[in-house]
Coordinates of C-alpha atoms in Angstrom, one line a residue:
Chain A
M1205 CA -7.5 121.9 -92.5
K1206 CA -9.5 120.9 -89.5
I1207 CA -11.8 118.3 -88.1
L1208 CA -14.8 120.5 -87.2
R1209 CA -16.6 118.1 -85.1
I1210 CA -16.7 114.4 -84.2
R1211 CA -19.8 112.4 -83.5
R1212 CA -20.1 108.7 -82.7
G1213 CA -22.9 106.3 -82.4
F1214 CA -25.4 104.1 -84.2
T1215 CA -28.9 105.4 -84.7
T1216 CA -31.7 103.0 -84.1
N1217 CA -34.7 105.3 -84.7
S1218 CA -35.8 108.0 -87.0
S1219 CA -35.7 111.0 -84.9
A1220 CA -32.2 112.3 -85.6
Y1221 CA -29.3 111.0 -87.6
T1222 CA -27.1 111.6 -84.6
E1223 CA -28.7 111.8 -81.2
W1224 CA -26.0 110.9 -78.7
L1225 CA -24.8 113.4 -76.2
P1226 CA -21.3 112.6 -74.9
P1227 CA -20.6 112.9 -71.2
T1228 CA -19.7 116.4 -70.2
S1229 CA -16.3 115.1 -69.1
Q1230 CA -15.5 114.7 -72.8
Q1231 CA -15.9 118.4 -73.5
G1232 CA -12.2 118.8 -73.2
N1233 CA -11.6 116.4 -76.1
A1234 CA -10.7 118.1 -79.4
G1235 CA -13.5 116.3 -81.1
A1236 CA -16.1 117.4 -78.6
Q1237 CA -15.4 121.1 -79.1
A1238 CA -17.5 123.3 -81.2
P1239 CA -16.0 123.7 -84.7
P1240 CA -12.9 125.8 -84.2
G1241 CA -12.4 128.9 -86.1
Q1242 CA -16.0 129.5 -86.8
S1243 CA -17.7 132.8 -86.4
T1244 CA -18.9 134.0 -83.0
T1245 CA -20.8 136.8 -84.6
P1246 CA -24.1 137.6 -82.9
P1247 CA -26.8 135.5 -84.4
A1248 CA -28.7 138.3 -86.1
A1249 CA -25.7 139.0 -88.3
Q1250 CA -25.3 135.4 -89.5
G1251 CA -26.6 133.5 -92.5
A1252 CA -27.1 129.8 -92.7
V1253 CA -27.6 127.0 -95.1
A1254 CA -26.1 123.9 -93.7
P1255 CA -25.2 122.0 -90.5
G1256 CA -21.7 123.1 -89.6
T1257 CA -22.5 126.6 -90.8
T1258 CA -25.0 128.9 -89.3
P1259 CA -28.8 128.5 -89.2
T1260 CA -30.7 131.7 -89.0
V1261 CA -34.4 132.3 -88.4
P1262 CA -35.8 133.5 -91.7
A1263 CA -37.8 136.7 -92.1
A1264 CA -41.2 136.2 -90.6
T1265 CA -44.2 136.2 -92.8
A1266 CA -46.9 138.9 -92.8
G1267 CA -48.0 139.8 -89.4
A1268 CA -45.0 138.8 -87.6
S1269 CA -42.2 141.1 -86.5
S1270 CA -38.8 140.7 -88.1
P1271 CA -36.6 138.4 -86.3
T1272 CA -34.1 140.2 -84.1
A1273 CA -31.9 137.2 -83.9
G1274 CA -31.1 134.2 -85.9
A1275 CA -29.2 131.3 -84.5
T1276 CA -25.8 130.0 -84.0
P1277 CA -24.6 126.8 -85.4
P1278 CA -24.7 123.7 -83.1
G1279 CA -22.1 124.2 -80.5
H1280 CA -21.8 127.9 -80.9
A1281 CA -24.4 129.1 -78.4
A1282 CA -22.2 128.5 -75.4
G1283 CA -19.2 130.0 -77.2
N1284 CA -21.2 133.1 -78.1
T1285 CA -22.2 133.5 -74.5
L1286 CA -18.6 133.3 -73.4
T1287 CA -17.6 135.8 -76.1
V1288 CA -20.3 138.3 -75.0
V1289 CA -19.3 138.0 -71.4
G1290 CA -15.7 138.5 -72.4
V1291 CA -16.4 141.6 -74.5
I1292 CA -18.5 143.1 -71.7
G1293 CA -15.8 142.3 -69.2
A1294 CA -13.2 144.0 -71.4
L1295 CA -15.3 147.1 -71.8
L1296 CA -15.9 147.2 -68.1
A1297 CA -12.2 146.9 -67.4
V1298 CA -11.4 149.8 -69.9
F1299 CA -14.1 151.9 -68.3
V1300 CA -12.8 151.3 -64.8
T1301 CA -9.2 151.9 -65.8
E1302 CA -10.1 155.2 -67.5
R1303 CA -12.0 156.3 -64.3
V1304 CA -9.1 155.4 -62.1
I1305 CA -6.6 157.3 -64.3
R1306 CA -8.9 160.4 -64.4
R1307 CA -9.2 160.2 -60.6
L1308 CA -5.4 159.9 -60.1
R1309 CA -4.8 162.8 -62.4
R1310 CA -7.4 165.0 -60.6
N1311 CA -5.8 164.1 -57.2
R1312 CA -2.2 164.6 -58.5
R1313 CA -0.1 167.3 -56.8
P1314 CA 1.6 169.8 -59.1
D1315 CA 5.1 168.5 -58.4
D1316 CA 4.2 165.0 -59.4
D1317 CA 5.4 165.8 -62.9
A1318 CA 8.7 167.2 -61.7
D1319 CA 11.9 165.3 -62.3
E1320 CA 13.5 163.7 -59.4
Chain B
M787 CA -17.7 93.8 -77.9
P788 CA -17.1 91.3 -80.8
M789 CA -16.3 92.8 -84.1
N790 CA -19.0 92.2 -86.7
R791 CA -18.9 92.5 -90.4
L792 CA -19.3 96.3 -90.4
A793 CA -15.5 96.5 -90.1
E794 CA -15.3 95.1 -93.6
L795 CA -17.2 98.1 -95.0
P796 CA -15.4 101.0 -96.7
L797 CA -15.3 104.5 -95.2
V798 CA -17.7 106.9 -96.8
L799 CA -16.6 110.4 -97.8
R800 CA -19.3 112.9 -98.7
P801 CA -19.2 116.7 -99.5
E802 CA -21.2 119.1 -97.5
S803 CA -21.6 122.9 -97.7
F804 CA -19.2 123.3 -94.7
G805 CA -16.6 120.9 -96.2
G806 CA -17.5 117.3 -96.0
M807 CA -18.1 114.3 -93.8
L808 CA -16.1 111.1 -93.3
F809 CA -18.1 108.2 -91.9
D810 CA -16.6 105.1 -90.3
P811 CA -19.3 102.3 -90.4
T812 CA -17.5 100.1 -87.9
D813 CA -18.6 102.3 -84.9
A814 CA -20.6 105.0 -86.7
T815 CA -18.0 107.7 -86.3
F816 CA -18.8 110.9 -88.2
L817 CA -15.9 113.3 -88.8
E818 CA -17.1 116.7 -90.0
L819 CA -14.3 118.3 -92.0
D820 CA -13.7 121.8 -93.3
H821 CA -13.2 122.4 -97.0
E822 CA -9.4 121.9 -96.9
G823 CA -9.7 118.8 -94.8
F824 CA -12.3 117.4 -97.2
E825 CA -10.2 118.1 -100.3
L826 CA -7.2 116.4 -98.7
M827 CA -9.2 113.3 -97.7
D828 CA -10.6 113.2 -101.2
A829 CA -7.1 113.2 -102.6
F830 CA -6.0 110.7 -100.0
A831 CA -8.9 108.4 -101.0
R832 CA -7.7 108.5 -104.6
D833 CA -4.0 108.0 -103.8
P834 CA -3.2 107.1 -100.2
H835 CA 0.5 106.8 -101.1
Q836 CA 1.0 110.3 -102.5
G837 CA 3.6 112.5 -100.8
L838 CA 2.1 114.7 -98.1
G839 CA 3.5 117.9 -96.6
A840 CA 4.0 118.2 -92.9
E841 CA 0.7 119.9 -92.3
A842 CA -1.3 117.5 -94.4
G843 CA 0.5 114.5 -92.8
H844 CA -0.4 115.8 -89.4
F845 CA -4.1 116.2 -90.4
I846 CA -4.2 112.6 -91.8
D847 CA -2.7 111.5 -88.5
E848 CA -5.5 113.3 -86.6
V849 CA -8.1 111.6 -88.8
R850 CA -6.4 108.2 -88.4
A851 CA -6.6 108.6 -84.6
Q852 CA -10.3 109.0 -84.7
L853 CA -11.2 106.0 -86.9
T854 CA -11.2 102.3 -86.2
R855 CA -8.9 101.9 -89.3
L856 CA -7.8 104.1 -92.1
D857 CA -4.8 102.5 -93.6
G858 CA -5.5 99.9 -96.3
R859 CA -9.2 100.6 -96.2
P860 CA -11.2 101.7 -99.2
I861 CA -12.9 105.1 -99.1
R862 CA -16.2 105.3 -101.0
R863 CA -16.6 108.8 -102.3
V864 CA -20.2 109.8 -102.9
D865 CA -21.4 113.1 -104.4
G866 CA -24.4 113.9 -102.3
I867 CA -27.2 115.8 -103.9
P868 CA -26.6 119.4 -105.0
L869 CA -29.4 121.7 -103.9
D870 CA -30.6 124.4 -106.3
D871 CA -30.8 127.2 -103.8
A872 CA -30.0 128.1 -100.3
A873 CA -32.2 126.2 -98.0
P874 CA -34.1 128.1 -95.3
V875 CA -32.8 125.6 -92.7
P876 CA -29.5 123.8 -92.5
V877 CA -29.6 120.8 -94.9
L878 CA -27.0 118.1 -95.5
S879 CA -26.2 117.1 -99.0
A880 CA -28.2 113.8 -98.6
P881 CA -30.0 112.1 -95.8
S882 CA -27.5 110.5 -93.5
L883 CA -30.2 108.3 -91.9
V884 CA -33.2 106.6 -93.5
D885 CA -35.8 105.2 -91.1
F886 CA -37.3 102.4 -93.1
Q887 CA -40.5 100.6 -92.0
I888 CA -40.1 97.3 -93.8
T889 CA -43.3 95.9 -92.5
D890 CA -46.7 96.8 -90.9
R891 CA -46.9 93.4 -89.2
C892 CA -46.5 92.9 -85.5
H893 CA -48.3 90.6 -83.1
L894 CA -47.9 92.7 -80.0
D895 CA -50.8 95.1 -80.7
C896 CA -49.3 97.7 -78.3
P897 CA -51.9 100.3 -77.4
H898 CA -49.5 103.2 -78.1
C899 CA -48.1 101.9 -81.4
Y900 CA -47.5 105.0 -83.6
A901 CA -47.5 102.8 -86.7
S902 CA -50.8 101.1 -85.8
S903 CA -49.2 97.8 -86.7
T904 CA -51.3 94.6 -86.5
S905 CA -51.0 90.8 -87.0
Q906 CA -52.5 91.3 -90.4
G907 CA -50.1 94.0 -91.5
E908 CA -48.4 93.7 -94.8
H909 CA -44.6 93.3 -95.4
A910 CA -42.9 95.5 -97.9
P911 CA -42.1 93.3 -100.9
I912 CA -38.4 92.4 -101.0
A913 CA -38.1 93.8 -104.5
D914 CA -39.2 97.2 -103.2
I915 CA -36.9 97.1 -100.3
L916 CA -33.9 96.3 -102.5
F917 CA -34.9 99.0 -105.0
A918 CA -35.1 101.5 -102.1
L919 CA -31.8 100.4 -100.6
E920 CA -30.0 101.0 -104.0
Q921 CA -31.2 104.6 -104.0
I922 CA -30.4 105.1 -100.3
A923 CA -26.8 104.0 -101.0
D924 CA -26.6 105.9 -104.2
V925 CA -27.3 109.3 -102.6
G926 CA -24.7 108.5 -99.9
A927 CA -26.8 107.8 -96.8
Y928 CA -24.8 106.1 -94.0
Q929 CA -27.3 104.3 -91.9
V930 CA -30.7 102.6 -92.2
A931 CA -32.9 102.3 -89.2
L932 CA -35.1 99.3 -89.9
G933 CA -38.4 99.2 -88.1
G934 CA -42.0 98.4 -88.5
G935 CA -44.1 96.7 -87.3
E936 CA -41.7 94.1 -86.1
P937 CA -38.8 93.9 -88.6
L938 CA -37.8 90.4 -87.4
L939 CA -41.1 89.1 -88.8
H940 CA -40.1 90.1 -92.3
P941 CA -39.4 86.8 -94.2
D942 CA -36.5 88.3 -96.2
L943 CA -34.7 90.0 -93.3
E944 CA -31.5 88.2 -94.2
R945 CA -31.5 89.5 -97.7
V946 CA -32.3 93.0 -96.4
L947 CA -29.3 92.9 -94.1
T948 CA -26.9 91.3 -96.6
R949 CA -27.9 93.8 -99.3
C950 CA -27.3 96.7 -96.9
H951 CA -23.8 95.2 -96.3
E952 CA -23.1 94.9 -100.0
L953 CA -24.1 98.5 -100.5
G954 CA -22.0 99.8 -97.7
L955 CA -24.9 100.8 -95.5
V956 CA -25.1 100.3 -91.8
P957 CA -28.4 98.7 -90.8
N958 CA -29.7 99.2 -87.2
L959 CA -33.1 98.0 -86.1
T960 CA -35.8 98.4 -83.5
T961 CA -37.5 95.3 -82.3
S962 CA -39.6 93.9 -79.5
G963 CA -37.2 91.0 -79.4
L964 CA -40.0 88.5 -79.5
H965 CA -38.7 86.8 -82.6
L966 CA -35.1 86.7 -81.6
G967 CA -34.3 83.2 -82.4
E968 CA -30.8 81.9 -83.0
R969 CA -30.9 82.7 -86.7
N970 CA -32.1 86.3 -86.3
L971 CA -29.7 86.8 -83.4
A972 CA -26.8 85.7 -85.6
L973 CA -27.9 87.9 -88.5
I974 CA -28.1 90.9 -86.2
A975 CA -24.8 90.2 -84.5
D976 CA -23.1 89.9 -87.9
Y977 CA -24.6 92.8 -89.8
C978 CA -26.2 95.4 -87.6
G979 CA -24.7 98.4 -85.8
A980 CA -27.1 98.5 -82.9
V981 CA -30.5 97.2 -81.9
G982 CA -33.1 99.3 -80.1
I983 CA -35.6 97.8 -77.7
S984 CA -38.3 99.9 -76.0
L985 CA -38.5 100.4 -72.3
E986 CA -41.6 102.4 -71.2
G987 CA -41.5 101.5 -67.5
V988 CA -40.1 99.0 -65.1
G989 CA -42.1 96.0 -63.8
D990 CA -45.8 96.5 -63.8
A991 CA -45.5 99.9 -65.5
F992 CA -43.9 98.1 -68.5
D993 CA -46.7 95.7 -68.8
V994 CA -49.2 98.5 -69.3
Y995 CA -47.5 99.2 -72.6
R996 CA -46.5 95.7 -73.8
K997 CA -48.4 92.5 -73.2
S998 CA -45.2 90.5 -73.6
G999 CA -44.3 91.6 -70.1
F1000 CA -41.3 93.0 -68.3
A1001 CA -39.8 89.5 -67.5
R1002 CA -39.7 88.8 -71.3
F1003 CA -38.1 92.2 -71.9
Q1004 CA -35.3 91.3 -69.5
Q1005 CA -34.8 88.0 -71.2
V1006 CA -34.5 89.7 -74.6
L1007 CA -32.0 92.2 -73.2
A1008 CA -30.0 89.4 -71.6
K1009 CA -29.9 87.5 -74.9
L1010 CA -28.7 90.5 -76.9
R1011 CA -26.0 91.3 -74.4
A1012 CA -24.8 87.7 -74.1
R1013 CA -24.3 87.8 -77.9
G1014 CA -22.5 91.1 -77.7
V1015 CA -25.1 93.0 -79.8
P1016 CA -24.9 96.7 -79.1
T1017 CA -28.2 97.3 -77.5
V1018 CA -30.0 100.6 -77.0
L1019 CA -32.8 101.0 -74.5
Q1020 CA -35.4 103.4 -76.1
V1021 CA -37.4 105.3 -73.6
T1022 CA -40.5 107.1 -75.0
L1023 CA -41.5 109.9 -72.7
N1024 CA -45.1 111.0 -72.2
T1025 CA -46.7 112.4 -69.1
E1026 CA -47.0 108.9 -67.6
T1027 CA -43.6 107.5 -68.4
F1028 CA -42.1 110.8 -67.3
A1029 CA -43.5 110.1 -63.9
Q1030 CA -41.7 106.8 -64.0
L1031 CA -38.4 108.4 -64.9
D1032 CA -36.7 107.7 -61.6
A1033 CA -37.4 104.0 -61.8
I1034 CA -36.4 103.8 -65.4
T1035 CA -33.2 105.6 -64.8
E1036 CA -32.4 103.4 -61.8
F1037 CA -33.0 100.3 -64.0
C1038 CA -30.9 101.6 -66.8
R1039 CA -28.1 102.6 -64.5
H1040 CA -27.6 99.0 -63.5
Q1041 CA -27.5 97.5 -66.9
E1042 CA -23.9 96.8 -67.6
D1043 CA -22.6 96.8 -71.2
I1044 CA -25.6 98.3 -72.9
Y1045 CA -24.8 100.5 -75.9
G1046 CA -26.9 103.4 -74.6
V1047 CA -30.2 104.8 -73.5
I1048 CA -32.1 107.1 -75.8
F1049 CA -35.0 109.2 -74.7
L1050 CA -37.7 109.9 -77.3
A1051 CA -40.6 112.3 -77.2
F1052 CA -43.9 110.6 -77.3
K1053 CA -45.8 111.5 -80.5
P1054 CA -49.6 111.3 -80.5
V1055 CA -49.7 109.4 -83.8
G1056 CA -51.4 106.2 -84.8
R1057 CA -52.9 104.2 -81.9
G1058 CA -50.8 106.4 -79.6
A1059 CA -53.0 109.4 -80.4
A1060 CA -55.6 108.0 -78.1
F1061 CA -53.3 106.5 -75.5
G1062 CA -50.8 109.0 -74.1
T1063 CA -50.2 112.7 -73.5
P1064 CA -47.1 114.5 -74.9
L1065 CA -44.6 116.1 -72.5
A1066 CA -45.9 119.5 -73.7
A1067 CA -48.5 119.2 -70.9
I1068 CA -45.8 119.4 -68.3
E1069 CA -44.1 122.6 -67.1
P1070 CA -41.0 123.0 -69.3
G1071 CA -38.7 123.9 -66.4
R1072 CA -39.5 120.6 -64.8
V1073 CA -38.9 118.7 -68.0
H1074 CA -35.6 120.3 -68.5
E1075 CA -34.5 119.7 -64.9
R1076 CA -35.4 116.0 -65.0
L1077 CA -33.8 115.5 -68.3
Q1078 CA -30.7 117.1 -67.0
Q1079 CA -30.7 115.1 -63.9
T1080 CA -31.2 111.9 -65.9
F1081 CA -28.4 112.7 -68.3
F1082 CA -25.9 113.4 -65.6
T1083 CA -26.8 110.2 -63.8
L1084 CA -26.8 107.9 -66.8
S1085 CA -23.9 109.4 -68.7
E1086 CA -21.6 108.2 -65.9
V1087 CA -22.3 104.6 -67.0
T1088 CA -23.4 104.6 -70.6
R1089 CA -24.2 106.7 -73.7
V1090 CA -27.2 108.9 -73.4
G1091 CA -29.2 110.4 -76.2
F1092 CA -32.2 112.5 -77.0
D1093 CA -34.2 112.4 -80.2
C1094 CA -34.4 115.7 -82.0
C1095 CA -38.1 115.9 -81.0
L1096 CA -37.1 116.4 -77.4
T1097 CA -34.7 119.3 -78.1
P1098 CA -37.0 122.1 -76.8
G1099 CA -37.2 120.2 -73.5
V1100 CA -33.4 120.0 -73.3
T1101 CA -32.9 123.7 -73.9
G1102 CA -32.9 125.4 -70.6
T1103 CA -31.7 128.5 -69.0
G1104 CA -28.0 128.5 -69.5
S1105 CA -27.3 125.4 -67.4
T1106 CA -24.2 123.2 -68.0
F1107 CA -26.4 120.6 -69.6
D1108 CA -27.9 123.2 -71.9
A1109 CA -24.5 124.5 -73.0
H1110 CA -23.2 121.0 -73.5
A1111 CA -26.3 120.0 -75.6
A1112 CA -25.8 123.0 -77.8
R1113 CA -22.6 121.4 -79.1
Y1114 CA -24.3 118.3 -80.4
L1115 CA -28.0 118.7 -80.9
E1116 CA -29.3 120.2 -84.1
G1117 CA -33.1 120.3 -83.9
C1118 CA -35.5 118.4 -86.1
S1119 CA -33.6 116.3 -88.6
A1120 CA -36.6 115.7 -90.9
L1121 CA -35.7 116.3 -94.5
R1122 CA -32.5 118.0 -93.3
S1123 CA -30.4 114.9 -92.4
S1124 CA -32.9 112.1 -92.3
I1125 CA -36.1 110.8 -93.9
G1126 CA -38.8 108.2 -93.2
L1127 CA -39.7 105.5 -95.6
L1128 CA -43.0 103.5 -95.4
P1129 CA -43.5 99.9 -96.7
N1130 CA -45.2 101.4 -99.8
L1131 CA -42.1 103.5 -100.4
D1132 CA -43.7 106.8 -99.5
V1133 CA -41.0 109.2 -98.4
L1134 CA -41.8 111.1 -95.3
P1135 CA -40.1 113.8 -93.2
C1136 CA -40.1 111.2 -90.5
T1137 CA -42.1 108.1 -89.9
F1138 CA -44.3 109.9 -87.5
T1139 CA -45.7 112.2 -90.2
P1140 CA -47.4 109.9 -92.7
E1141 CA -49.7 112.7 -93.8
H1142 CA -46.8 114.8 -95.0
A1143 CA -45.4 112.5 -97.7
V1144 CA -43.0 114.4 -100.0
G1145 CA -42.9 111.7 -102.7
N1146 CA -42.8 108.0 -103.5
L1147 CA -39.8 106.1 -104.7
H1148 CA -41.9 104.3 -107.3
E1149 CA -42.6 107.7 -108.9
Q1150 CA -39.4 109.7 -108.2
S1151 CA -35.9 108.9 -107.3
L1152 CA -34.7 109.8 -103.8
R1153 CA -32.3 112.3 -105.4
E1154 CA -35.3 114.1 -107.0
I1155 CA -37.3 114.0 -103.9
W1156 CA -34.5 115.4 -101.7
Q1157 CA -34.4 118.4 -104.2
G1158 CA -38.1 118.5 -104.9
L1159 CA -40.7 121.1 -104.4
A1160 CA -42.6 119.2 -101.6
T1161 CA -39.4 118.8 -99.7
R1162 CA -38.5 122.4 -100.0
R1163 CA -41.9 123.4 -98.9
F1164 CA -41.6 121.4 -95.8
R1165 CA -38.2 123.0 -95.0
D1166 CA -39.8 126.4 -95.7
H1167 CA -42.6 125.5 -93.3
M1168 CA -40.1 124.5 -90.6
A1169 CA -38.2 127.8 -90.9
Q1170 CA -41.3 130.0 -91.2
R1171 CA -43.0 128.3 -88.2
A1172 CA -40.0 129.4 -86.1
A1173 CA -39.8 132.8 -87.7
N1174 CA -43.5 133.5 -86.9
N1175 CA -43.0 132.5 -83.3
A1176 CA -41.6 135.4 -81.2
S1177 CA -40.1 133.0 -78.7
C1178 CA -38.1 131.2 -81.4
S1179 CA -37.2 134.2 -83.6
S1180 CA -35.4 135.9 -80.8
C1181 CA -33.9 132.8 -79.2
A1182 CA -30.1 132.4 -79.1
K1183 CA -30.7 128.6 -79.0
Y1184 CA -32.6 128.4 -82.3
G1185 CA -29.5 127.0 -83.9
Y1186 CA -29.7 123.8 -82.0
C1187 CA -33.5 123.6 -81.5
L1188 CA -34.9 125.0 -84.8
G1189 CA -38.1 125.7 -83.1
G1190 CA -39.1 122.2 -82.1
C1191 CA -41.2 119.7 -84.0
P1192 CA -42.6 121.5 -87.1
V1193 CA -45.7 119.3 -87.1
M1194 CA -46.7 118.4 -83.5
E1195 CA -46.6 120.1 -80.1
L1196 CA -44.5 117.6 -78.3
V1197 CA -42.6 119.4 -75.6
N1198 CA -42.4 123.0 -74.5
C1199 CA -39.3 125.1 -73.8
S1200 CA -38.3 127.5 -71.1
R1201 CA -39.4 130.4 -73.4
D1202 CA -42.8 128.8 -73.8
Y1203 CA -42.7 128.6 -77.5
L1204 CA -45.9 126.7 -77.5
G1205 CA -47.7 129.6 -75.8
S1206 CA -49.0 127.6 -72.9
G1207 CA -48.2 130.3 -70.4
L1208 CA -44.5 130.9 -69.5
G1209 CA -43.5 128.9 -66.5
I1210 CA -47.1 128.0 -65.6
P1211 CA -47.6 124.3 -65.5
V1212 CA -50.4 123.2 -67.7
T1213 CA -50.7 119.8 -66.1
R1214 CA -48.6 118.1 -63.5
A1215 CA -47.6 114.5 -64.4

């Protein structure tokens, strides 16, 4: 059981039921975080029906190409970016490590495998 | 800030597709809960003294810490409105906010008035207002933004505010402040959440928009603050006021104890259609940069907000501001989390779209209208408009922008979703 998100503030006009953007210094507060535990799946793979879930651009009408990406729920765009960067970083690290191991093995002298 | 009568109101608990929402009227706190959290709060609302396990007890403690008061306070459980099928855009189970124009009358005759209000404008009959408020409360809305016209001119304002209170609704209002006598001031201080007053410029620049003058504006502001009324400065941005943004920001930065500053996209509606130019005429990168700069300056001293119409201008190119906004902004709220209501009880996506009425409360209930065909068509239009726009359909920020205003071209984004020529300024303000 979780508090997904916290908003505060009276709304005096029609153009959004909540419209206040807390100071960035509050990003560290639990309530200011994007809903925890929610998907960071790339937008195109997500469906959506309600705030707090995942809005997706629907299939375009005739003449328009199919959407290649939908959308993330509020607060998830930044999280997705971080995830993508993390995945790319991890893949890069695996690639570099694999190359280093191959290089070490190529350069290894025959007696490297010998017991002391 | 003195506590007003909002603290007497019960909390409101409402189911949503993601779980549910708990609303504290005292300071307009919205807690979005997951399904388990909602079920637990629902059980707690029915029996606050039931035995709770450690995990549940910890959760209740977390909720308690975010509210002005939980213990000993009634929780009003509302059902929301079940939707027949999956909506093409995110939709709450009921409007959370109703923007209610209770009168068409105003003596200021502002040249940019989107409601085209006049001294001869009609007030909504009090019977109609009370009828509408019943329905608004019945579906589980939380707040009512009273406007007009000048709502303080309505002869039954007191009954409107007290009825909101009886129904558990939080009334906020937007006013010029010209009719802010002691009686109205006391009513507002007692019953309202916040009051918005418009600021389109500083000094002479203000006087272009409002014949009441800047000195009078400052008097109104002082009066509201002296009474401890949470006061919001509403800044409507068009190409002219955008050019005044430095002066406006500087003025706002020195206003102690205001509730916040909200920036609104200018809409070419009503008399305003012939008076101003929307921000769409300005290079989007420049709009984004200035909004970001303004946010960082003002958020050090007060709340800062942006209406949903401005969202494309807030979306940028991966800036801190952009990433931060993505956590809170949700794109156009029309018929997703809010509605507009005219004095004749026409229900609109928002009060800037009178030509898109989706029903009238004299003919259908708000519940029926929220589920109705016209409403669903508007939501479909909102989704399809973005889907048919290559800039939006491939945009990772669609989730917090939803493709901008579905009706008007108000402000462009860094992907040039309005097709004005990416990065090429159309007009410099």
